[in-house]
Short mmCIF file of N, CA and C in Angstrom, two decimals:
data_model
loop_
_atom_site.label_atom_id
_atom_site.label_comp_id
_atom_site.label_asym_id
_atom_site.label_seq_id
_atom_site.Cartn_x
_atom_site.Cartn_y
_atom_site.Cartn_z
N UNK A 44 27.74 7.02 -19.37
CA UNK A 44 26.64 8.16 -21.10
C UNK A 44 25.85 8.94 -19.97
N UNK A 45 24.32 7.04 -19.06
CA UNK A 45 23.61 7.50 -18.00
C UNK A 45 24.14 8.91 -16.44
N UNK A 46 25.11 9.01 -16.71
CA UNK A 46 25.56 9.76 -15.34
C UNK A 46 25.56 11.34 -16.58
N UNK A 47 26.29 11.13 -17.32
CA UNK A 47 26.25 12.68 -18.21
C UNK A 47 24.29 13.38 -18.65
N UNK A 48 23.60 12.97 -17.87
CA UNK A 48 22.25 12.96 -18.67
C UNK A 48 21.59 13.29 -17.32
N UNK A 49 22.43 12.67 -15.73
CA UNK A 49 21.74 13.07 -15.62
C UNK A 49 21.97 13.80 -14.29
N UNK A 50 21.34 15.08 -13.74
CA UNK A 50 21.47 16.06 -12.06
C UNK A 50 21.32 15.34 -10.54
N UNK A 51 20.21 15.02 -10.48
CA UNK A 51 20.52 14.33 -9.71
C UNK A 51 19.24 13.34 -9.36
N UNK A 52 18.91 12.26 -8.94
CA UNK A 52 17.87 11.19 -7.45
C UNK A 52 17.31 11.99 -6.65
N UNK A 53 16.08 12.21 -6.27
CA UNK A 53 15.63 12.19 -4.62
C UNK A 53 14.66 11.00 -4.18
N UNK A 54 14.73 10.35 -3.71
CA UNK A 54 14.05 9.21 -2.69
C UNK A 54 13.05 9.16 -2.53
N UNK A 55 12.17 9.62 -2.48
CA UNK A 55 11.65 10.08 -1.11
C UNK A 55 10.94 8.64 -0.36
N UNK A 56 10.48 9.24 0.96
CA UNK A 56 10.18 8.75 2.50
C UNK A 56 8.92 6.95 1.84
N UNK A 57 9.17 6.25 1.80
CA UNK A 57 7.53 4.82 2.06
C UNK A 57 6.41 5.12 1.72
N UNK A 58 4.88 5.93 1.70
CA UNK A 58 3.83 5.39 2.66
C UNK A 58 3.08 4.24 2.12
N UNK A 59 2.14 3.85 3.04
CA UNK A 59 1.45 3.17 3.20
C UNK A 59 0.37 3.75 2.48
N UNK A 60 -0.62 3.53 1.43
CA UNK A 60 -1.51 3.69 0.79
C UNK A 60 -2.69 3.92 1.94
N UNK A 61 -3.09 2.48 3.26
CA UNK A 61 -4.06 3.26 3.59
C UNK A 61 -3.75 3.86 5.21
N UNK A 62 -2.98 3.55 5.14
CA UNK A 62 -2.10 4.38 6.65
C UNK A 62 -1.57 3.28 7.20
N UNK A 63 -1.64 3.32 9.00
CA UNK A 63 -1.67 2.66 9.90
C UNK A 63 -2.46 2.06 10.72
N UNK A 64 -3.56 1.23 11.46
CA UNK A 64 -4.04 0.75 12.04
C UNK A 64 -4.35 1.23 13.42
N UNK A 65 -5.14 0.89 14.40
CA UNK A 65 -5.27 1.51 15.49
C UNK A 65 -3.67 0.79 16.80
N UNK A 66 -2.82 -0.24 16.03
CA UNK A 66 -2.22 -0.94 16.91
C UNK A 66 -1.13 -0.38 16.00
N UNK A 67 -0.40 0.14 14.43
CA UNK A 67 0.53 0.44 14.84
C UNK A 67 1.00 -0.24 13.02
N UNK A 68 0.39 -0.34 13.19
CA UNK A 68 1.28 -1.98 12.04
C UNK A 68 0.11 -1.92 10.52
N UNK A 69 0.89 -1.69 9.75
CA UNK A 69 0.27 -0.54 7.82
C UNK A 69 -0.46 -1.66 7.63
N UNK A 70 -0.53 -0.42 6.59
CA UNK A 70 -2.12 -1.06 5.64
C UNK A 70 -2.09 -0.18 4.61
N UNK A 71 -2.82 -1.43 3.36
CA UNK A 71 -2.73 -1.03 2.02
C UNK A 71 -0.97 -1.40 1.26
N UNK A 72 -0.58 -0.53 1.02
CA UNK A 72 -0.29 -1.60 -0.07
C UNK A 72 1.79 0.12 -0.46
N UNK A 73 2.39 -0.42 -0.31
CA UNK A 73 3.63 -0.32 -0.19
C UNK A 73 4.31 1.04 -0.66
N UNK A 74 4.22 2.87 -1.16
CA UNK A 74 4.56 3.33 -2.38
C UNK A 74 5.97 4.05 -2.57
N UNK A 75 6.66 4.18 -2.85
CA UNK A 75 7.50 5.77 -3.08
C UNK A 75 7.97 6.24 -4.09
N UNK A 76 8.10 7.49 -4.04
CA UNK A 76 8.42 8.10 -5.08
C UNK A 76 10.25 8.50 -5.02
N UNK A 77 10.09 8.69 -6.28
CA UNK A 77 11.92 9.16 -6.81
C UNK A 77 11.62 9.71 -7.49
N UNK A 78 12.43 10.67 -8.63
CA UNK A 78 12.11 11.68 -8.86
C UNK A 78 13.46 11.65 -10.03
N UNK A 79 13.93 11.65 -11.05
CA UNK A 79 14.85 12.32 -11.39
C UNK A 79 15.64 12.88 -11.69
N UNK A 80 15.31 14.42 -11.98
CA UNK A 80 16.69 15.01 -12.66
C UNK A 80 17.13 15.75 -13.88
N UNK A 81 16.38 15.95 -15.03
CA UNK A 81 18.38 15.39 -15.98
C UNK A 81 18.71 17.35 -16.18
N UNK A 82 20.09 17.38 -16.38
CA UNK A 82 20.31 18.30 -17.05
C UNK A 82 19.97 18.60 -18.49
N UNK A 83 20.01 20.00 -17.91
CA UNK A 83 18.96 21.21 -19.21
C UNK A 83 17.60 20.88 -19.69
N UNK A 84 17.12 19.53 -18.43
CA UNK A 84 15.99 19.78 -18.99
C UNK A 84 14.64 19.73 -17.66
N UNK A 85 15.09 19.67 -16.06
CA UNK A 85 14.30 19.57 -15.04
C UNK A 85 13.70 18.14 -14.45
N UNK A 86 13.36 18.58 -13.94
CA UNK A 86 12.47 16.77 -13.17
C UNK A 86 12.34 16.76 -14.24
N UNK A 87 12.31 15.31 -14.23
CA UNK A 87 11.25 14.04 -16.00
C UNK A 87 10.44 13.50 -15.40
N UNK A 88 9.20 13.38 -15.86
CA UNK A 88 8.02 12.35 -15.82
C UNK A 88 8.19 11.98 -17.16
N UNK A 89 8.13 10.47 -16.54
CA UNK A 89 7.64 9.95 -18.04
C UNK A 89 5.67 10.13 -18.16
N UNK A 90 5.47 10.14 -19.25
CA UNK A 90 4.50 9.90 -19.54
C UNK A 90 3.42 9.05 -18.93
N UNK A 91 1.52 9.09 -18.61
CA UNK A 91 1.19 7.50 -18.28
C UNK A 91 0.94 7.60 -20.45
N UNK A 92 0.55 6.59 -21.02
CA UNK A 92 0.45 5.64 -21.51
C UNK A 92 -0.57 5.31 -21.76
N UNK A 93 -1.06 5.07 -21.08
CA UNK A 93 -2.27 4.02 -20.37
C UNK A 93 -3.57 4.90 -21.19
N UNK A 94 -4.07 4.13 -22.04
CA UNK A 94 -5.85 4.70 -22.45
C UNK A 94 -7.06 4.28 -20.92
N UNK A 95 -7.58 5.35 -20.82
CA UNK A 95 -8.75 6.06 -19.96
C UNK A 95 -10.15 4.28 -20.12
N UNK A 96 -10.08 2.84 -20.31
CA UNK A 96 -10.17 2.35 -20.36
C UNK A 96 -9.79 1.30 -19.09
N UNK A 97 -8.22 1.89 -19.99
CA UNK A 97 -6.96 1.15 -18.75
C UNK A 97 -6.73 1.37 -16.81
N UNK A 98 -6.53 2.81 -17.68
CA UNK A 98 -6.98 3.62 -16.30
C UNK A 98 -8.06 3.03 -15.32
N UNK A 99 -9.40 3.38 -15.82
CA UNK A 99 -11.22 2.58 -15.51
C UNK A 99 -9.82 1.96 -14.65
N UNK A 100 -10.13 0.91 -15.35
CA UNK A 100 -9.99 -0.96 -14.44
C UNK A 100 -9.18 -0.70 -13.56
N UNK A 101 -8.02 -0.82 -13.90
CA UNK A 101 -7.33 -0.51 -12.46
C UNK A 101 -8.19 0.58 -11.22
N UNK A 102 -8.41 0.87 -12.13
CA UNK A 102 -9.02 1.94 -10.48
C UNK A 102 -10.56 0.56 -9.51
N UNK A 103 -11.20 0.32 -10.93
CA UNK A 103 -11.69 -1.15 -10.48
C UNK A 103 -11.29 -1.45 -9.56
N UNK A 104 -10.07 -2.44 -9.63
CA UNK A 104 -9.60 -3.02 -9.65
C UNK A 104 -9.14 -3.56 -8.67
N UNK A 105 -8.24 -2.05 -7.72
CA UNK A 105 -7.81 -1.13 -6.31
C UNK A 105 -9.16 -1.26 -5.67
N UNK A 106 -9.86 -0.73 -6.28
CA UNK A 106 -11.35 0.06 -5.17
C UNK A 106 -11.05 -1.86 -5.12
N UNK A 107 -11.82 -3.14 -5.47
CA UNK A 107 -11.90 -3.63 -4.94
C UNK A 107 -11.07 -4.39 -4.05
N UNK A 108 -9.45 -4.51 -4.41
CA UNK A 108 -8.60 -4.66 -3.74
C UNK A 108 -8.64 -4.29 -2.24
N UNK A 109 -9.07 -3.19 -2.03
CA UNK A 109 -9.27 -2.46 -1.32
C UNK A 109 -10.40 -3.64 -0.63
N UNK A 110 -11.78 -3.62 -0.66
CA UNK A 110 -12.86 -4.62 0.26
C UNK A 110 -12.41 -5.32 0.48
N UNK A 111 -11.70 -6.21 -0.39
CA UNK A 111 -11.35 -7.65 0.18
C UNK A 111 -10.41 -8.09 1.87
N UNK A 112 -9.52 -6.45 0.84
CA UNK A 112 -8.43 -6.71 2.09
C UNK A 112 -9.36 -5.69 3.48
N UNK A 113 -9.77 -4.74 3.16
CA UNK A 113 -10.48 -4.74 4.85
C UNK A 113 -12.06 -5.70 5.04
N UNK A 114 -12.25 -6.80 4.18
CA UNK A 114 -13.29 -7.19 5.15
C UNK A 114 -12.57 -8.09 5.79
N UNK A 115 -11.72 -8.66 5.14
CA UNK A 115 -10.46 -9.57 5.66
C UNK A 115 -9.56 -9.22 6.56
N UNK A 116 -9.48 -7.83 6.84
CA UNK A 116 -9.14 -7.36 8.43
C UNK A 116 -10.54 -7.31 9.31
N UNK A 117 -11.25 -7.21 9.37
CA UNK A 117 -12.60 -7.36 9.40
C UNK A 117 -12.66 -9.33 10.67
N UNK A 118 -13.22 -9.90 9.21
CA UNK A 118 -12.35 -11.17 9.99
C UNK A 118 -12.14 -11.76 11.05
N UNK A 119 -10.17 -10.94 10.44
CA UNK A 119 -9.51 -11.47 10.94
C UNK A 119 -9.93 -11.06 13.19
N UNK A 120 -10.70 -9.34 12.49
CA UNK A 120 -10.98 -9.37 14.49
C UNK A 120 -11.88 -9.75 14.53
N UNK A 121 -12.96 -10.39 14.21
CA UNK A 121 -13.78 -10.40 15.08
C UNK A 121 -13.37 -11.80 15.76
N UNK A 122 -12.75 -12.70 14.63
CA UNK A 122 -11.73 -14.37 15.24
C UNK A 122 -11.01 -14.27 16.29
N UNK A 123 -10.14 -13.15 16.68
CA UNK A 123 -9.41 -12.46 17.74
C UNK A 123 -10.05 -12.97 18.82
N UNK A 124 -11.06 -11.84 18.68
CA UNK A 124 -11.95 -12.28 20.06
C UNK A 124 -12.95 -13.27 19.95
N UNK A 125 -13.26 -13.32 19.36
CA UNK A 125 -14.23 -14.64 19.47
C UNK A 125 -12.93 -15.27 20.13
N UNK A 126 -10.73 -16.36 19.82
CA UNK A 126 -10.62 -16.96 20.99
C UNK A 126 -10.51 -16.33 21.41
N UNK A 127 -10.36 -14.89 21.57
CA UNK A 127 -9.70 -14.66 23.03
C UNK A 127 -10.51 -14.83 24.19
N UNK A 128 -12.05 -14.77 23.65
CA UNK A 128 -13.54 -15.11 24.45
C UNK A 128 -13.13 -15.95 25.02
N UNK A 129 -12.88 -16.61 23.76
CA UNK A 129 -13.21 -18.09 24.27
C UNK A 129 -12.15 -18.87 25.69
N UNK A 130 -10.97 -18.41 25.49
CA UNK A 130 -9.70 -18.81 26.32
C UNK A 130 -10.52 -18.30 28.22
N UNK A 131 -11.18 -17.06 27.66
CA UNK A 131 -11.36 -16.40 29.19
C UNK A 131 -12.24 -16.66 29.93
N UNK A 132 -13.29 -17.75 29.04
CA UNK A 132 -14.12 -18.82 28.63
C UNK A 132 -13.62 -19.89 29.82
N UNK A 133 -13.27 -20.41 29.48
CA UNK A 133 -11.90 -21.68 30.10
C UNK A 133 -11.97 -21.42 31.15
N UNK A 134 -11.97 -22.32 32.60
CA UNK A 134 -10.34 -21.67 33.20
C UNK A 134 -9.75 -22.75 33.96
N UNK A 135 -8.63 -22.14 34.17
CA UNK A 135 -7.39 -22.91 33.90
C UNK A 135 -6.86 -24.17 34.98
N UNK A 136 -6.33 -24.59 33.55
CA UNK A 136 -6.31 -25.65 34.08
C UNK A 136 -5.15 -26.03 35.25
N UNK A 137 -5.69 -27.61 36.85
CA UNK A 137 -4.93 -27.52 37.47
C UNK A 137 -3.32 -28.91 36.89
N UNK A 138 -2.48 -27.94 37.30
CA UNK A 138 -1.85 -29.58 36.50
C UNK A 138 -1.02 -30.18 38.08
#
């Protein structure tokens, strides 16, 4: 029955919300767009049933999560720098 209603489905390429780091590592959240075309209707987009308060709460939570990820990346970068500096400062072991 569903095959009678659906004309085509287009699945787009995945995208990272924050792009890529300098080393090529993906950052952020992975998302993918899917378009569903119904016969006699065309591209169907489901309406957003959330209230304005729910949308604002989700936006604030997403911004907070992005700040936390940025902070965590900075902490890890500083940790890696200290670790590599310490490894360079120590003389090689002679066995």
